[in-house]
Each structure stands twice: as structure tokens, then as C-alpha cells.
């Protein structure tokens, strides 16, 4: 696991803590390699001090966990509150960091039983996760390749009379039949439905009067996500729809070209660049962020928006997804995945985004 535990231990002094209690299942997966803990129920805690790392779970998982976790992590089915209390006394730990994922009830239980100060450590592990290793990059690229392959498949399935749900189902089926899972629920939006950025896929069927077909989907392979959006125009699309498309396309190109690895405010500046492109063409600014990091989760650090303080640097994997949305008319969004390597911004998803009309 490329010394992830030792990297985190080295950060404890900077955070003025002697230990950290990790409750987020995704962060536990990142640090241990075990991915089967529920995202909705508390099935594990990971407690890391400067001297050791202990994973608390129950008898359902202990055998599977011990086969996967790195040797520097010890697994236990003992009561975490009681055991952490013993470690605190033995190692004379004064301050414990915890994650925002910890519930208030859990916080109260730990606080009442453990004689140490607790302090919120926000996004410590998320920041570590944002810089991808070569192994992680290869997994994400596999997800991106399957996403591209899915687009090539689904474009042939779009015809008059097909419903949004039918297209979404075809996308899900194809991804699963080809070794992946869905990174998130697919968005399929026809006609005016495309003006809703996170439209809930419906039974609406494609008709002659529709101008837009918006598809936002992504494959997940070996635990890592991809995220891509393509907007297709129908043969009924008018001048206004085509101008929207060309403007969004140019906004994405301009934003990507603006990014200089490691430069201060480059995430915010990319978002401002995209917005300026839209404004100059007579449209409103993007009503959502320009993009986001992608990895074990489809939305993670870094964040691209006008007020972002994140700095995009080598190893960051993220989306750029400008959009124009006009209520009751339609919307255009184009989204691709990008990776910064050796000071170069590389587009990873490769599906065609020239103006497609069907």
C-alpha cells in the first residue's frame, strides 16, 4: 500500500496530534486495502498512533481483513473504546484527531470513556488520496477505457421512442457485462430535461421535438471511478442549441489549457476561465463547480470552482465539466477526466466530443 500508514503517521506532528481515529469507510479502504465495509453502517474503526495501527472490526470480517491488510496494521475484534483507552494510557497520548464522518453519538461515547483531548482533523486523508500513485492511475485509466467503450456502444442504441430509463439500463448492463460496476447512478436526460444538471432519469421517451440528449455516467473498475458526460444534439437542434454546444466545448478547452501544475489558485482560475468563456458568448456562468477529483469516490479532492484554494499538481486526477442550462429549453454539459503528469495536463477519457447529431 505504498507506505500509506507511515505517511499518515509522519503528518501527526504537523497536526499537533499523537493519534488519529479514522471512521470513514473510504479512508479505511485507502489505508488498508479492504473495501468490503459498509458505506452506511459503522463496521470498522482504524486507530493510528505514531507507534502502531489497529483496525477494529467484528467477527464477520476478521478472517477476510487479515488476508488483505498490510503487515503494519493489526486487526482486532475487541471493543474499540476500551482498547483505545488502554493504548492512550500506555503511550501517554494527549490529543486524538478524528474525522467529520464520526457521528455525534460516537464522539460522545469515545469522549466519555477516553482521557484525551479530541480535535477535528478535516480532509487529512482526503488530501493524501488526491495524489494518485502509478498503480491507482492505471486502475482509473481502466475505468475510463470502459466508460469510453460504453459510449461507443450506447450511441448505437439511441433512437426515436427509446426512454431515458432504457438508455440508463443499457449503460449499466454494458458496464457490468464488461467487468465493471457503476461509479454512480447514470443521468440520461432528453430534451428540456437536460436543463436540470442532476436530472432524475425518467420514463420520458425521445421524440422528434427534442434537441438535446445528455448522458452523464461512469464505470468503476477495481474500486476506482471514471466520470464522463456527453451531450448529443438531434437533427432537430437549432442555432441556439448549437451555439450552446460550441460554447461549452470551448469553455472546457480553455479551462484545461489554463492549468499550470503547481501554480497557486490554478483550480480557481480554471473555473473562472470557463465562466468567462460562457459570459463572453452571452450565457450565464456554470451553476455548479467546474470539476472535482476522482478516485475511490467519484467526487473527492481537489475541487475546481471560483473560490477553490486547491492547487492542482502532478498526480491529481480530476474532471472538467462546464455546462449551460436554460430552463424549459435544454442544457449542454461536456465532462472529461484529466490527469496531471510531469507538468502536463492529459485528457484520459477519449470519447468523441465534436458536435454529434443523430
Short mmCIF file of C-alpha atoms in Angstrom, two decimals:
data_model
loop_
_atom_site.label_atom_id
_atom_site.label_comp_id
_atom_site.label_asym_id
_atom_site.label_seq_id
_atom_site.Cartn_x
_atom_site.Cartn_y
_atom_site.Cartn_z
CA UNK A 1 0.00 0.00 0.00
CA UNK A 2 2.95 2.31 -0.77
CA UNK A 3 3.64 3.19 2.92
CA UNK A 4 0.32 4.97 3.38
CA UNK A 5 0.29 4.33 7.13
CA UNK A 6 3.78 5.74 7.62
CA UNK A 7 2.89 8.80 5.51
CA UNK A 8 -0.06 9.49 7.77
CA UNK A 9 1.98 8.90 10.93
CA UNK A 10 4.52 11.44 9.69
CA UNK A 11 1.74 14.05 9.48
CA UNK A 12 0.62 13.67 13.08
CA UNK A 13 3.22 16.08 14.45
CA UNK A 14 2.22 18.71 11.89
CA UNK A 15 -1.39 18.34 13.06
CA UNK A 16 -0.27 18.52 16.72
CA UNK A 17 -1.78 15.12 17.46
CA UNK A 18 -0.36 11.84 18.74
CA UNK A 19 -3.05 9.66 17.16
CA UNK A 20 -5.95 9.70 14.72
CA UNK A 21 -9.24 7.80 14.77
CA UNK A 22 -10.44 7.01 11.26
CA UNK A 23 -14.10 6.21 10.75
CA UNK A 24 -14.70 6.88 7.04
CA UNK A 25 -15.06 3.54 5.19
CA UNK A 26 -13.46 5.04 2.08
CA UNK A 27 -10.45 6.29 4.04
CA UNK A 28 -10.15 2.94 5.78
CA UNK A 29 -10.19 1.28 2.35
CA UNK A 30 -7.48 3.64 1.11
CA UNK A 31 -5.20 2.87 4.08
CA UNK A 32 -5.87 -0.86 4.46
CA UNK A 33 -6.86 -2.11 1.02
CA UNK A 34 -10.04 -3.70 2.43
CA UNK A 35 -13.09 -2.48 0.51
CA UNK A 36 -15.99 -4.51 1.89
CA UNK A 37 -17.03 -2.40 4.86
CA UNK A 38 -20.48 -0.84 4.53
CA UNK A 39 -20.69 2.81 3.48
CA UNK A 40 -23.88 3.17 5.52
CA UNK A 41 -23.20 1.30 8.78
CA UNK A 42 -20.28 1.53 11.18
CA UNK A 43 -18.39 -1.74 10.75
CA UNK A 44 -14.83 -0.63 11.45
CA UNK A 45 -12.53 1.96 13.00
CA UNK A 46 -8.86 2.42 12.23
CA UNK A 47 -6.77 3.84 15.08
CA UNK A 48 -3.29 5.05 14.21
CA UNK A 49 -0.65 6.33 16.62
CA UNK A 50 2.97 7.25 15.98
CA UNK A 51 3.91 3.70 17.02
CA UNK A 52 1.25 1.41 15.59
CA UNK A 53 -2.02 0.95 13.67
CA UNK A 54 -5.01 -1.09 14.81
CA UNK A 55 -8.11 -1.97 12.78
CA UNK A 56 -11.22 -2.68 14.84
CA UNK A 57 -13.99 -4.73 13.25
CA UNK A 58 -16.16 -7.74 14.13
CA UNK A 59 -16.13 -11.50 13.63
CA UNK A 60 -17.88 -11.27 10.25
CA UNK A 61 -14.85 -9.61 8.69
CA UNK A 62 -11.79 -10.55 10.73
CA UNK A 63 -10.69 -13.51 8.57
CA UNK A 64 -11.07 -11.62 5.30
CA UNK A 65 -9.42 -8.50 6.74
CA UNK A 66 -6.34 -10.36 7.96
CA UNK A 67 -5.73 -11.74 4.46
CA UNK A 68 -5.61 -8.26 2.90
CA UNK A 69 -4.36 -5.58 5.27
CA UNK A 70 -0.66 -4.57 5.29
CA UNK A 71 1.54 -6.19 7.92
CA UNK A 72 1.97 -2.92 9.83
CA UNK A 73 -1.77 -2.95 10.67
CA UNK A 74 -3.09 -5.34 13.32
CA UNK A 75 -6.74 -6.41 13.26
CA UNK A 76 -8.88 -6.83 16.38
CA UNK A 77 -12.45 -7.76 17.32
CA UNK A 78 -12.11 -6.23 20.79
CA UNK A 79 -14.18 -3.27 21.94
CA UNK A 80 -12.60 -0.20 20.27
CA UNK A 81 -13.45 2.26 23.04
CA UNK A 82 -11.95 0.06 25.73
CA UNK A 83 -8.85 -0.88 23.74
CA UNK A 84 -8.13 2.66 22.57
CA UNK A 85 -8.41 3.76 26.20
CA UNK A 86 -5.68 1.28 27.13
CA UNK A 87 -3.44 2.44 24.25
CA UNK A 88 -3.91 6.06 25.28
CA UNK A 89 -2.68 5.35 28.80
CA UNK A 90 0.17 3.09 27.65
CA UNK A 91 1.52 5.54 25.07
CA UNK A 92 0.61 8.63 27.11
CA UNK A 93 -1.35 10.16 24.24
CA UNK A 94 -2.77 13.61 24.97
CA UNK A 95 -4.61 14.52 21.77
CA UNK A 96 -6.53 12.39 19.25
CA UNK A 97 -7.63 13.61 15.84
CA UNK A 98 -10.94 12.41 14.42
CA UNK A 99 -12.83 12.73 11.13
CA UNK A 100 -16.04 14.60 10.38
CA UNK A 101 -17.53 11.22 9.43
CA UNK A 102 -17.72 10.35 13.15
CA UNK A 103 -21.26 10.85 14.46
CA UNK A 104 -22.00 13.00 17.49
CA UNK A 105 -23.18 9.92 19.41
CA UNK A 106 -19.91 8.13 18.67
CA UNK A 107 -17.92 11.20 19.63
CA UNK A 108 -19.72 11.40 22.98
CA UNK A 109 -19.04 7.71 23.69
CA UNK A 110 -15.31 7.97 22.93
CA UNK A 111 -15.01 11.27 24.78
CA UNK A 112 -16.72 9.97 27.93
CA UNK A 113 -14.56 6.84 28.17
CA UNK A 114 -11.15 8.05 26.97
CA UNK A 115 -8.97 10.52 28.86
CA UNK A 116 -7.60 12.57 25.99
CA UNK A 117 -8.43 15.69 24.04
CA UNK A 118 -10.25 15.19 20.74
CA UNK A 119 -9.77 17.53 17.77
CA UNK A 120 -11.34 17.50 14.30
CA UNK A 121 -8.82 16.85 11.53
CA UNK A 122 -10.58 17.84 8.33
CA UNK A 123 -9.54 16.29 4.97
CA UNK A 124 -6.15 14.99 6.14
CA UNK A 125 -6.53 11.62 4.44
CA UNK A 126 -8.59 13.08 1.60
CA UNK A 127 -5.64 15.31 0.74
CA UNK A 128 -3.32 12.29 0.75
CA UNK A 129 -5.76 10.44 -1.52
CA UNK A 130 -5.83 13.25 -4.07
CA UNK A 131 -2.31 12.47 -5.34
CA UNK A 132 -2.61 9.17 -7.15
CA UNK A 133 0.09 6.50 -7.31
CA UNK A 134 1.02 4.82 -10.60
CA UNK A 135 -0.98 1.76 -9.53
CA UNK A 136 -4.04 3.90 -8.82
CA UNK A 137 -3.68 5.75 -12.12
CA UNK A 138 -3.66 2.50 -14.05
CA UNK A 139 -6.87 1.39 -12.30
CA UNK A 140 -8.58 4.70 -13.05
CA UNK A 141 -7.49 4.53 -16.67
CA UNK A 142 -9.10 1.10 -16.95
CA UNK A 143 -12.32 2.62 -15.66
CA UNK A 144 -12.02 5.44 -18.20
CA UNK A 145 -11.43 2.99 -21.04
CA UNK A 146 -14.56 1.05 -20.10
CA UNK A 147 -16.51 4.32 -19.91
CA UNK A 148 -15.35 5.21 -23.44
CA UNK A 149 -16.22 1.73 -24.65
CA UNK A 150 -19.68 2.14 -23.15
CA UNK A 151 -20.27 5.40 -25.01
CA UNK A 152 -19.37 3.75 -28.32
CA UNK A 153 -21.93 1.06 -27.51
CA UNK A 154 -24.75 3.28 -26.28
CA UNK A 155 -24.63 5.76 -29.15
CA UNK A 156 -25.96 2.99 -31.39
CA UNK A 157 -28.91 2.37 -29.07
CA UNK A 158 -30.28 5.92 -29.22
CA UNK A 159 -33.32 6.18 -31.47
CA UNK A 160 -36.77 7.76 -31.53
CA UNK A 161 -39.07 6.20 -28.96
CA UNK A 162 -36.36 4.95 -26.59
CA UNK A 163 -36.76 6.13 -22.99
CA UNK A 164 -34.23 7.70 -20.63
CA UNK A 165 -34.51 4.70 -18.31
CA UNK A 166 -33.94 2.26 -21.16
CA UNK A 167 -30.71 4.04 -22.13
CA UNK A 168 -29.57 4.18 -18.49
CA UNK A 169 -30.25 0.46 -18.14
CA UNK A 170 -28.30 -0.34 -21.32
CA UNK A 171 -25.35 1.65 -19.94
CA UNK A 172 -25.45 -0.19 -16.61
CA UNK A 173 -25.83 -3.60 -18.26
CA UNK A 174 -22.92 -3.00 -20.65
CA UNK A 175 -20.59 -1.82 -17.90
CA UNK A 176 -21.39 -4.81 -15.69
CA UNK A 177 -21.09 -7.28 -18.55
CA UNK A 178 -17.63 -5.90 -19.24
CA UNK A 179 -16.20 -6.28 -15.75
CA UNK A 180 -17.13 -3.01 -14.08
CA UNK A 181 -19.81 -1.51 -11.88
CA UNK A 182 -21.49 1.88 -11.95
CA UNK A 183 -19.44 4.67 -10.37
CA UNK A 184 -22.76 6.48 -9.71
CA UNK A 185 -26.35 6.44 -10.91
CA UNK A 186 -26.46 7.27 -14.61
CA UNK A 187 -28.11 10.51 -15.71
CA UNK A 188 -29.96 10.26 -19.01
CA UNK A 189 -31.84 13.43 -19.94
CA UNK A 190 -33.77 14.07 -23.16
CA UNK A 191 -34.98 17.41 -24.45
CA UNK A 192 -35.79 20.05 -21.84
CA UNK A 193 -34.88 17.58 -19.05
CA UNK A 194 -31.24 18.27 -19.89
CA UNK A 195 -31.58 21.75 -18.35
CA UNK A 196 -31.56 20.11 -14.89
CA UNK A 197 -27.89 19.40 -14.05
CA UNK A 198 -28.70 16.38 -11.86
CA UNK A 199 -31.89 15.25 -13.58
CA UNK A 200 -33.51 12.12 -12.17
CA UNK A 201 -33.67 9.72 -15.11
CA UNK A 202 -37.32 9.22 -16.08
CA UNK A 203 -39.59 7.32 -18.43
CA UNK A 204 -39.55 10.17 -20.95
CA UNK A 205 -39.12 8.92 -24.49
CA UNK A 206 -37.06 10.58 -27.21
CA UNK A 207 -39.28 12.48 -29.64
CA UNK A 208 -38.89 14.43 -32.87
CA UNK A 209 -39.18 17.73 -30.98
CA UNK A 210 -36.21 17.05 -28.62
CA UNK A 211 -32.96 18.86 -29.37
CA UNK A 212 -30.71 17.51 -26.58
CA UNK A 213 -29.60 14.11 -25.29
CA UNK A 214 -27.41 14.40 -22.19
CA UNK A 215 -25.66 11.33 -20.77
CA UNK A 216 -23.61 11.51 -17.55
CA UNK A 217 -22.17 8.15 -16.47
CA UNK A 218 -19.03 6.36 -15.41
CA UNK A 219 -17.58 2.91 -14.85
CA UNK A 220 -15.89 1.74 -11.68
CA UNK A 221 -13.08 -0.82 -12.04
CA UNK A 222 -11.01 -2.32 -9.20
CA UNK A 223 -12.58 0.20 -6.83
CA UNK A 224 -11.68 3.30 -8.88
CA UNK A 225 -14.11 5.56 -10.72
CA UNK A 226 -14.45 7.38 -14.01
CA UNK A 227 -16.91 10.19 -14.76
CA UNK A 228 -17.86 11.45 -18.21
CA UNK A 229 -20.68 13.49 -19.75
CA UNK A 230 -21.57 13.76 -23.39
CA UNK A 231 -24.34 15.87 -24.91
CA UNK A 232 -25.65 14.80 -28.28
CA UNK A 233 -27.77 17.06 -30.44
CA UNK A 234 -30.61 15.71 -32.52
CA UNK A 235 -31.17 16.66 -36.12
CA UNK A 236 -33.91 18.97 -34.83
CA UNK A 237 -31.35 21.11 -32.98
CA UNK A 238 -31.42 24.78 -33.89
CA UNK A 239 -28.84 27.57 -33.98
CA UNK A 240 -29.23 28.32 -30.26
CA UNK A 241 -28.61 24.70 -29.23
CA UNK A 242 -25.53 24.51 -31.45
CA UNK A 243 -24.16 27.75 -30.04
CA UNK A 244 -24.60 26.34 -26.52
CA UNK A 245 -22.67 23.25 -27.51
CA UNK A 246 -19.79 25.08 -29.14
CA UNK A 247 -19.52 27.46 -26.18
CA UNK A 248 -19.36 24.65 -23.63
CA UNK A 249 -16.82 22.81 -25.76
CA UNK A 250 -14.64 25.93 -25.93
CA UNK A 251 -15.03 26.57 -22.19
CA UNK A 252 -13.70 23.10 -21.41
CA UNK A 253 -10.78 23.53 -23.82
CA UNK A 254 -9.89 26.94 -22.39
CA UNK A 255 -10.09 25.72 -18.79
CA UNK A 256 -7.84 22.72 -19.43
CA UNK A 257 -5.26 24.85 -21.27
CA UNK A 258 -5.18 27.37 -18.41
CA UNK A 259 -3.95 24.86 -15.83
CA UNK A 260 -0.26 25.07 -14.91
CA UNK A 261 0.77 22.33 -12.49
CA UNK A 262 1.57 23.58 -9.00
CA UNK A 263 0.61 27.18 -9.69
CA UNK A 264 -1.27 28.93 -6.88
CA UNK A 265 -5.04 29.29 -7.48
CA UNK A 266 -4.91 27.17 -10.65
CA UNK A 267 -8.11 25.30 -9.74
CA UNK A 268 -9.99 28.56 -9.14
CA UNK A 269 -8.53 30.18 -12.24
CA UNK A 270 -9.61 27.25 -14.43
CA UNK A 271 -13.18 27.72 -13.21
CA UNK A 272 -13.02 31.46 -13.81
CA UNK A 273 -11.63 30.86 -17.31
CA UNK A 274 -14.56 28.58 -18.16
CA UNK A 275 -17.08 31.05 -16.75
CA UNK A 276 -15.55 33.92 -18.73
CA UNK A 277 -15.93 31.89 -21.92
CA UNK A 278 -19.63 31.43 -21.22
CA UNK A 279 -20.16 35.09 -20.31
CA UNK A 280 -18.46 36.34 -23.48
CA UNK A 281 -20.84 34.19 -25.52
CA UNK A 282 -23.86 35.68 -23.75
CA UNK A 283 -24.62 32.86 -21.34
CA UNK A 284 -24.75 32.64 -17.54
CA UNK A 285 -21.88 31.19 -15.50
CA UNK A 286 -21.77 27.50 -14.62
CA UNK A 287 -24.25 26.87 -11.76
CA UNK A 288 -22.05 24.13 -10.28
CA UNK A 289 -18.36 23.54 -9.80
CA UNK A 290 -16.20 23.21 -12.88
CA UNK A 291 -14.84 19.88 -11.71
CA UNK A 292 -13.75 17.59 -8.92
CA UNK A 293 -11.22 14.96 -8.02
CA UNK A 294 -11.93 11.34 -8.96
CA UNK A 295 -10.62 8.17 -7.34
CA UNK A 296 -12.14 5.73 -4.87
CA UNK A 297 -15.07 8.15 -4.85
CA UNK A 298 -16.46 9.89 -7.89
CA UNK A 299 -16.35 13.24 -6.06
CA UNK A 300 -13.26 13.93 -3.97
CA UNK A 301 -10.41 16.41 -3.52
CA UNK A 302 -9.34 18.58 -5.41
CA UNK A 303 -12.28 20.88 -6.17
CA UNK A 304 -12.42 23.23 -9.14
CA UNK A 305 -14.61 26.29 -8.53
CA UNK A 306 -14.00 30.07 -8.48
CA UNK A 307 -13.32 30.15 -4.72
CA UNK A 308 -11.25 26.97 -4.52
CA UNK A 309 -7.93 27.14 -2.69
CA UNK A 310 -6.82 23.75 -4.02
CA UNK A 311 -3.66 23.62 -6.11
CA UNK A 312 -3.64 21.12 -8.96
CA UNK A 313 -0.34 19.30 -9.16
CA UNK A 314 1.29 16.15 -10.56
CA UNK A 315 -0.73 13.07 -9.64
CA UNK A 316 -4.08 14.87 -9.40
CA UNK A 317 -6.89 13.17 -11.33
CA UNK A 318 -10.00 15.29 -11.85
CA UNK A 319 -12.90 16.21 -14.08
CA UNK A 320 -13.61 19.37 -16.07
CA UNK A 321 -17.35 19.72 -16.78
CA UNK A 322 -18.65 23.12 -17.86
CA UNK A 323 -22.34 23.39 -18.66
CA UNK A 324 -25.05 25.73 -19.91
CA UNK A 325 -28.62 25.13 -18.70
CA UNK A 326 -31.68 27.04 -19.91
CA UNK A 327 -34.88 26.09 -18.06
CA UNK A 328 -37.64 24.56 -20.20
CA UNK A 329 -35.33 24.64 -23.22
CA UNK A 330 -32.39 22.34 -22.58
CA UNK A 331 -28.83 22.00 -21.40
CA UNK A 332 -25.35 21.09 -22.58
CA UNK A 333 -22.60 19.63 -20.41
CA UNK A 334 -19.31 18.14 -21.58
CA UNK A 335 -17.19 16.34 -19.00
CA UNK A 336 -13.87 14.56 -19.25
CA UNK A 337 -11.32 13.11 -16.84
CA UNK A 338 -7.86 14.68 -16.69
CA UNK A 339 -4.54 13.73 -15.11
CA UNK A 340 -1.56 15.94 -14.38
CA UNK A 341 1.72 14.12 -15.07
CA UNK A 342 5.15 15.74 -15.31
CA UNK A 343 3.62 19.21 -15.56
CA UNK A 344 1.32 18.12 -18.39
CA UNK A 345 -2.50 18.10 -18.30
CA UNK A 346 -3.58 14.90 -20.06
CA UNK A 347 -7.17 14.13 -21.06
CA UNK A 348 -7.92 10.50 -20.14
CA UNK A 349 -11.47 9.90 -21.39
CA UNK A 350 -11.32 9.83 -25.18
CA UNK A 351 -14.90 9.61 -26.44
CA UNK A 352 -15.57 11.97 -29.36
CA UNK A 353 -16.94 15.37 -28.35
CA UNK A 354 -17.11 17.06 -31.71
CA UNK A 355 -20.69 18.13 -32.40
CA UNK A 356 -22.59 14.86 -32.79
CA UNK A 357 -26.06 14.91 -34.33
CA UNK A 358 -28.32 11.90 -34.56
#
